[in-house]
Tab-separated table of N, CA, C and O in Angstrom:
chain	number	residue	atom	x	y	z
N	1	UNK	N	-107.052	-35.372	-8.041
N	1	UNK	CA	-105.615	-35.514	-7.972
N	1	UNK	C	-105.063	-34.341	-7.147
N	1	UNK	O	-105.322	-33.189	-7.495
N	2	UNK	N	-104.377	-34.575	-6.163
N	2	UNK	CA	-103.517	-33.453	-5.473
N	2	UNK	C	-102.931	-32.813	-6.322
N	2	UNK	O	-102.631	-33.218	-7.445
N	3	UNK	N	-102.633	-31.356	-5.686
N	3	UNK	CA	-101.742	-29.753	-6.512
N	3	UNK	C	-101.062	-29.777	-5.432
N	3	UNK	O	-101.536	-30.123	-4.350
N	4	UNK	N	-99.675	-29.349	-5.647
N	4	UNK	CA	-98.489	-29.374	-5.343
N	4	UNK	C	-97.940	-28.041	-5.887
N	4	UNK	O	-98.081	-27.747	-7.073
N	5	UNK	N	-97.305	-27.230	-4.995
N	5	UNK	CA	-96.575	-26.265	-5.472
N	5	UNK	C	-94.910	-26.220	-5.131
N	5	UNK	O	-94.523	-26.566	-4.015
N	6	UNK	N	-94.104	-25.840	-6.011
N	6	UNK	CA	-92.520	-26.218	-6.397
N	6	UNK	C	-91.827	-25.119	-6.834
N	6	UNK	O	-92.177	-24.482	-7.827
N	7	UNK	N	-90.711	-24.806	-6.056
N	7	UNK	CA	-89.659	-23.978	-6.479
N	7	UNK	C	-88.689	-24.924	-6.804
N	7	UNK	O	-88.278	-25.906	-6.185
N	8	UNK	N	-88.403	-24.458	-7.872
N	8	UNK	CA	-86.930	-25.408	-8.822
N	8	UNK	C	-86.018	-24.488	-9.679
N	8	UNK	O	-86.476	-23.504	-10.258
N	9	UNK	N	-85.000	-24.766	-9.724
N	9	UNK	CA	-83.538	-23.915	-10.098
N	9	UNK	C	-83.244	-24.713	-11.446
N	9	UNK	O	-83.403	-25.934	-11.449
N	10	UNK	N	-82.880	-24.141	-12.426
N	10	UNK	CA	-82.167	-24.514	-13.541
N	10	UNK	C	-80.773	-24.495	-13.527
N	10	UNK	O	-80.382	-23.764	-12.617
N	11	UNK	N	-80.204	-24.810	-13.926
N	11	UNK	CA	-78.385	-24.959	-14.677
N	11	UNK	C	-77.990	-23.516	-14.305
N	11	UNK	O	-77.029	-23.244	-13.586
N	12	UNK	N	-78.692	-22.762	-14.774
N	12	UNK	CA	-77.901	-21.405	-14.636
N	12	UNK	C	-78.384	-20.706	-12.687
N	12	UNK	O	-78.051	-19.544	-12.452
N	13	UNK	N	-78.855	-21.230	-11.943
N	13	UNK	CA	-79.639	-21.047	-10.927
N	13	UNK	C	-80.465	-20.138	-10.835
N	13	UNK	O	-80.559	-19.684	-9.694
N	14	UNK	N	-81.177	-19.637	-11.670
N	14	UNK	CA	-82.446	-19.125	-11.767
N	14	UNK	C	-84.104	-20.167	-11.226
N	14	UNK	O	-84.824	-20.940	-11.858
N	15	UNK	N	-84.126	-19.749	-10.050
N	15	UNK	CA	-85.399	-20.711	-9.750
N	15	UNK	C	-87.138	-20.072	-10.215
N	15	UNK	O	-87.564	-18.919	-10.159
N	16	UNK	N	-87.582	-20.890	-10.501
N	16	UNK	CA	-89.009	-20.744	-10.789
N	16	UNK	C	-89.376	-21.462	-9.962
N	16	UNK	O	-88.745	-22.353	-9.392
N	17	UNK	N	-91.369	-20.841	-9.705
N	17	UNK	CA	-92.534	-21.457	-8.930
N	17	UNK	C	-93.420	-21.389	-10.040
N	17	UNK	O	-93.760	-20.646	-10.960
N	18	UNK	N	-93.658	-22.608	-9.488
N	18	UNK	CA	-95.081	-22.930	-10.120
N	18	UNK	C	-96.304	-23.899	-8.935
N	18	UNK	O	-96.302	-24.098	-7.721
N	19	UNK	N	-97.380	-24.362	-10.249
N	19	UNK	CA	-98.011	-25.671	-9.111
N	19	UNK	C	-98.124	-26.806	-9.950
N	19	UNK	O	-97.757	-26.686	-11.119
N	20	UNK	N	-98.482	-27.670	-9.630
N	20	UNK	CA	-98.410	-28.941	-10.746
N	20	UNK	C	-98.770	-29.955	-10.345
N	20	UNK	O	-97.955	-30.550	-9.641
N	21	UNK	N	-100.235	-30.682	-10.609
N	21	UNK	CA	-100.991	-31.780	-10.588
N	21	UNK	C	-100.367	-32.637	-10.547
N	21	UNK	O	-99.615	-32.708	-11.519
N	22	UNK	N	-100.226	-33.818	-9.488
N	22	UNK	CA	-99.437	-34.927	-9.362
N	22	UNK	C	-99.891	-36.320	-8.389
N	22	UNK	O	-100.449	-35.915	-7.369
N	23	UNK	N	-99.805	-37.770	-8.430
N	23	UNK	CA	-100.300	-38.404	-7.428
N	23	UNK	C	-99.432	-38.050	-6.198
N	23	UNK	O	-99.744	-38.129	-5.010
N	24	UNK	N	-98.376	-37.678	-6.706
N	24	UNK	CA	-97.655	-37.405	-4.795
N	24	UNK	C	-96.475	-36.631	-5.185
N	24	UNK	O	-96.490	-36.403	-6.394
N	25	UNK	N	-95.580	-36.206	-4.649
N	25	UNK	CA	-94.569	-35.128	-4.451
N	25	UNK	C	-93.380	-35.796	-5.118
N	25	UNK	O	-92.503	-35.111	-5.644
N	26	UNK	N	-93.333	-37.152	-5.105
N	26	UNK	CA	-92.291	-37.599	-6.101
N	26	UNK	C	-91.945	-37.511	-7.749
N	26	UNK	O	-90.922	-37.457	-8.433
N	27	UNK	N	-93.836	-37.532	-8.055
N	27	UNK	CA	-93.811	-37.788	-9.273
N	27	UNK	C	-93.882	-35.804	-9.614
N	27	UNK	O	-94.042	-35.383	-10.759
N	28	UNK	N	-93.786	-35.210	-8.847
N	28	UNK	CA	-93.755	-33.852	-9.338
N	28	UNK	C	-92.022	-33.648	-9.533
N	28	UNK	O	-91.502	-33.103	-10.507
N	29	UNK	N	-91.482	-34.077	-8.661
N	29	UNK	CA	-89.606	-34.261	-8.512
N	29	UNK	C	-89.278	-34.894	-9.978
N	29	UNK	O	-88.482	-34.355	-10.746
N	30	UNK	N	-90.048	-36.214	-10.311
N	30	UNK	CA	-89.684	-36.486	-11.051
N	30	UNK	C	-89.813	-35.735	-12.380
N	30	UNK	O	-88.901	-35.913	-13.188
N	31	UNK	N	-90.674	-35.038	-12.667
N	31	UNK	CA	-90.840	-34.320	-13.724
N	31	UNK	C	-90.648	-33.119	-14.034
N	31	UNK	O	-90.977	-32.542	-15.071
N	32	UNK	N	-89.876	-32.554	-12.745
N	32	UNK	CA	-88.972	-31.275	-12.732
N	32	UNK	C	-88.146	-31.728	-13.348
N	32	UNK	O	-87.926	-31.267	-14.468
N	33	UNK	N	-87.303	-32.916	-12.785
N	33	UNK	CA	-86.074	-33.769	-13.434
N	33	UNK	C	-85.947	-33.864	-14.849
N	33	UNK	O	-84.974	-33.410	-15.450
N	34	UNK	N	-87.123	-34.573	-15.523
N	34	UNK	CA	-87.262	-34.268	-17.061
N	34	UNK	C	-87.322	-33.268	-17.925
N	34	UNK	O	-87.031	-33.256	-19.121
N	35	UNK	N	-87.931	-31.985	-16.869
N	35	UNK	CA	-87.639	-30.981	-17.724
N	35	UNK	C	-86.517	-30.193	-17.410
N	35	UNK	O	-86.534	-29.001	-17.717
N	36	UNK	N	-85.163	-30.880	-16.619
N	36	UNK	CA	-84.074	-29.878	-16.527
N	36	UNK	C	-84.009	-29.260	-14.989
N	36	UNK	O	-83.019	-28.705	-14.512
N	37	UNK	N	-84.729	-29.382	-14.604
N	37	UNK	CA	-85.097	-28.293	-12.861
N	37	UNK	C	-84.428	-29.334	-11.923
N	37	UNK	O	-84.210	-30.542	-11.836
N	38	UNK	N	-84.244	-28.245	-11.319
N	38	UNK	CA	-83.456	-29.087	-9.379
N	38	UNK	C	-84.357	-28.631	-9.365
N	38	UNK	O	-84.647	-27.701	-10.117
N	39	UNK	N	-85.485	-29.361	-8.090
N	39	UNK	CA	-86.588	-29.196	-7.013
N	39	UNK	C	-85.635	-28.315	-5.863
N	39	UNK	O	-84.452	-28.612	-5.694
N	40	UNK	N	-86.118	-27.502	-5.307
N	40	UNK	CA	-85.686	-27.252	-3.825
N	40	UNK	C	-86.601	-27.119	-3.317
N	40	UNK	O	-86.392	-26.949	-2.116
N	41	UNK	N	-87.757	-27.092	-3.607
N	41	UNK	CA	-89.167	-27.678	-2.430
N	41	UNK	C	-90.327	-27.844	-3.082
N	41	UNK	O	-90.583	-27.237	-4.121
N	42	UNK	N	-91.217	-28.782	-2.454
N	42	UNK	CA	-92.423	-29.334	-2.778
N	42	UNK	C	-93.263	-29.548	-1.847
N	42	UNK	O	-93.052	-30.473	-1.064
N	43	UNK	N	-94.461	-28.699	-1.720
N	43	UNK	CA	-95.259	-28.858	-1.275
N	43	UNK	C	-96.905	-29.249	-1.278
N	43	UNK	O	-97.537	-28.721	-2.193
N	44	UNK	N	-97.423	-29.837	-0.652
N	44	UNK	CA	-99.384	-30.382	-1.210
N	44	UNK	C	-99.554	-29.047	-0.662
N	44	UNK	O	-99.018	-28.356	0.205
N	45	UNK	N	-100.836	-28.914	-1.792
N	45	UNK	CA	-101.451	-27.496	-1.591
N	45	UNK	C	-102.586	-27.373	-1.908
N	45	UNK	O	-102.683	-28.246	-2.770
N	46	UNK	N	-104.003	-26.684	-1.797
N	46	UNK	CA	-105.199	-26.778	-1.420
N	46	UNK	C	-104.941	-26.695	-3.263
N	46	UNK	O	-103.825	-26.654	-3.782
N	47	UNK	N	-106.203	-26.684	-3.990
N	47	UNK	CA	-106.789	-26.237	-5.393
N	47	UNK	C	-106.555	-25.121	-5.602
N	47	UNK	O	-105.592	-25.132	-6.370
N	48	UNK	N	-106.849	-24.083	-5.388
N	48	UNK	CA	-105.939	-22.521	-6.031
N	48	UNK	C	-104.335	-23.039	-5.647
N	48	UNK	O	-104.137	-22.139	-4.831
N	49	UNK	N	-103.470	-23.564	-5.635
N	49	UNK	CA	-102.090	-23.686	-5.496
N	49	UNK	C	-101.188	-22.670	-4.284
N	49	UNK	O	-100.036	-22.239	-4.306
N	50	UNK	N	-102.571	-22.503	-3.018
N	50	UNK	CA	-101.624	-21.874	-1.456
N	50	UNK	C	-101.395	-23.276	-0.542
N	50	UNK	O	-102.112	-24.218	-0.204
N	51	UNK	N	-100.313	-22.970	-0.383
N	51	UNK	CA	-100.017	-23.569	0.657
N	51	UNK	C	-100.296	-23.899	2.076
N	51	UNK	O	-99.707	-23.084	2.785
N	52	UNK	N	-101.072	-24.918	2.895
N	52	UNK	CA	-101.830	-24.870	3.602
N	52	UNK	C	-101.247	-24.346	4.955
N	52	UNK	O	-100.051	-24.211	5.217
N	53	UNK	N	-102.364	-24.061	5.805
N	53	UNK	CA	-102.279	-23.314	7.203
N	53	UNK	C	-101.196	-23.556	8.248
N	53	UNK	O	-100.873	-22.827	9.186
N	54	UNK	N	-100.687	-24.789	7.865
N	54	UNK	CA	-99.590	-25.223	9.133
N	54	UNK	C	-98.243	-24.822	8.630
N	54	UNK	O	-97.265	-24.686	9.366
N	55	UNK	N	-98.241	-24.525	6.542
N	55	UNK	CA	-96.701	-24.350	6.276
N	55	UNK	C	-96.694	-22.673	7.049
N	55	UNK	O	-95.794	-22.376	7.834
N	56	UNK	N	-97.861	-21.642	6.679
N	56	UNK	CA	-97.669	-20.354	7.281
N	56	UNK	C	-98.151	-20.127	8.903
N	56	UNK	O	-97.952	-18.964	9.257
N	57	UNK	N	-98.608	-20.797	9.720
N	57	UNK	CA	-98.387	-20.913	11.317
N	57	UNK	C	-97.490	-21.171	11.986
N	57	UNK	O	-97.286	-20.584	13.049
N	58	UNK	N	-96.474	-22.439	11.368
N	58	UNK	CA	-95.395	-22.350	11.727
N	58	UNK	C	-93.775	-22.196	11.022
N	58	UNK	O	-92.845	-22.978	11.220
N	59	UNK	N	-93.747	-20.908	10.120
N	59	UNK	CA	-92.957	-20.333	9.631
N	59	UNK	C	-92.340	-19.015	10.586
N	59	UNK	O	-92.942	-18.019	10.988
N	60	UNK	N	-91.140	-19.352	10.748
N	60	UNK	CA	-90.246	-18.361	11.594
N	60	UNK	C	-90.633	-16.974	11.340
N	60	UNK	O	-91.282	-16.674	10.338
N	61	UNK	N	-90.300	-16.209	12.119
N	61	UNK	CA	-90.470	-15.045	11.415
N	61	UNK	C	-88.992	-14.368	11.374
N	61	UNK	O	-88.227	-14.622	12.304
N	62	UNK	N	-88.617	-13.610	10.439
N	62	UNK	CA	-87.630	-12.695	10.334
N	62	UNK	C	-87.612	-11.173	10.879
N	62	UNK	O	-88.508	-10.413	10.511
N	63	UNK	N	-86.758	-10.795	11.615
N	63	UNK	CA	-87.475	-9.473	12.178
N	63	UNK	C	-86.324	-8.653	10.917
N	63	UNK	O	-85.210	-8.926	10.469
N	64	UNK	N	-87.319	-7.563	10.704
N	64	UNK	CA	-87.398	-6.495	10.042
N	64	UNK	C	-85.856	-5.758	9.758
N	64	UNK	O	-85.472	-5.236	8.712
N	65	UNK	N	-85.114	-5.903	11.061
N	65	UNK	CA	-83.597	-5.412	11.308
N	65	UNK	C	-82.817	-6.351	10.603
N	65	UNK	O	-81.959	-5.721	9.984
N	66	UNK	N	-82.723	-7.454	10.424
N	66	UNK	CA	-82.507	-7.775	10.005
N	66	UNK	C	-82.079	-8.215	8.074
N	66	UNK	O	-81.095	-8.472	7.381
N	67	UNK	N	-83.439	-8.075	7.956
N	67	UNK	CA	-83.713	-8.696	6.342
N	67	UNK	C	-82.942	-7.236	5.702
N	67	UNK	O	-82.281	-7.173	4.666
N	68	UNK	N	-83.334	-5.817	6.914
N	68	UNK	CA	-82.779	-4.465	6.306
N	68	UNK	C	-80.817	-4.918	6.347
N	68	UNK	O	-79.983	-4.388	5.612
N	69	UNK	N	-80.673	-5.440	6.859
N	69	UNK	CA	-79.184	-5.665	7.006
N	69	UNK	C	-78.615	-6.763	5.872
N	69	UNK	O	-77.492	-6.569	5.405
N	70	UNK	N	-79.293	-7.758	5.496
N	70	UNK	CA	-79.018	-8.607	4.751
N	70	UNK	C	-78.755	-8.079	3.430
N	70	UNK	O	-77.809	-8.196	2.651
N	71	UNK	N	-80.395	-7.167	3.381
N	71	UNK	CA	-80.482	-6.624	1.991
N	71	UNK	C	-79.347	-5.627	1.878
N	71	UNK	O	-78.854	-5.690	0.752
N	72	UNK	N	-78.768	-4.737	2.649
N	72	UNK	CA	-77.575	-3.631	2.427
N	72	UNK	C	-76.613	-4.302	2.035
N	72	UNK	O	-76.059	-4.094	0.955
N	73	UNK	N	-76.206	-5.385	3.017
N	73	UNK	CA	-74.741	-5.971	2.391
N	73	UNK	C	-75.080	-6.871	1.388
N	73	UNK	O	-74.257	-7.782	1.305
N	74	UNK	N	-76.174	-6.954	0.445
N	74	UNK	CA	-76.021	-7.541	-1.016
N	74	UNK	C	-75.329	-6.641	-1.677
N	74	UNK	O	-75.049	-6.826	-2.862
């Protein structure tokens, strides 16, 4: 059975990750749903629960000046 890994937000917007055995990415949605969670992403993911080579090859990168600027004006 495919592993799937999921960030999901509760009521109060506190999000959790986890991974979670599923036939496909719906039925993982769906059972965030039952237990209360908004999904905000789902992904198939190898057996240890990483995410495979193409989500981190083609992930933007953030330059450094930045994230330092974001983080000050929090």
């Amino acid at each position: 059975m495919p592993v799937f890994a999921y960030r999901a937000a509760d009521r109060a917007g506190r999000t959790v990750d986890g991974v979670m055995e599923a036939y496909d990415a719906n039925a993982v949605v769906e059972r965030l749903h039952r237990e209360n969670y908004y999904p905000v992403r789902v992904e198939a993911t190898d057996e240890r629960g990483r995410a495979g080579r193409r989500l981190l090859l083609g992930a933007p990168r953030i330059p450094a000046r930045d994230v330092l600027a974001f983080t000050q004006q929090l």
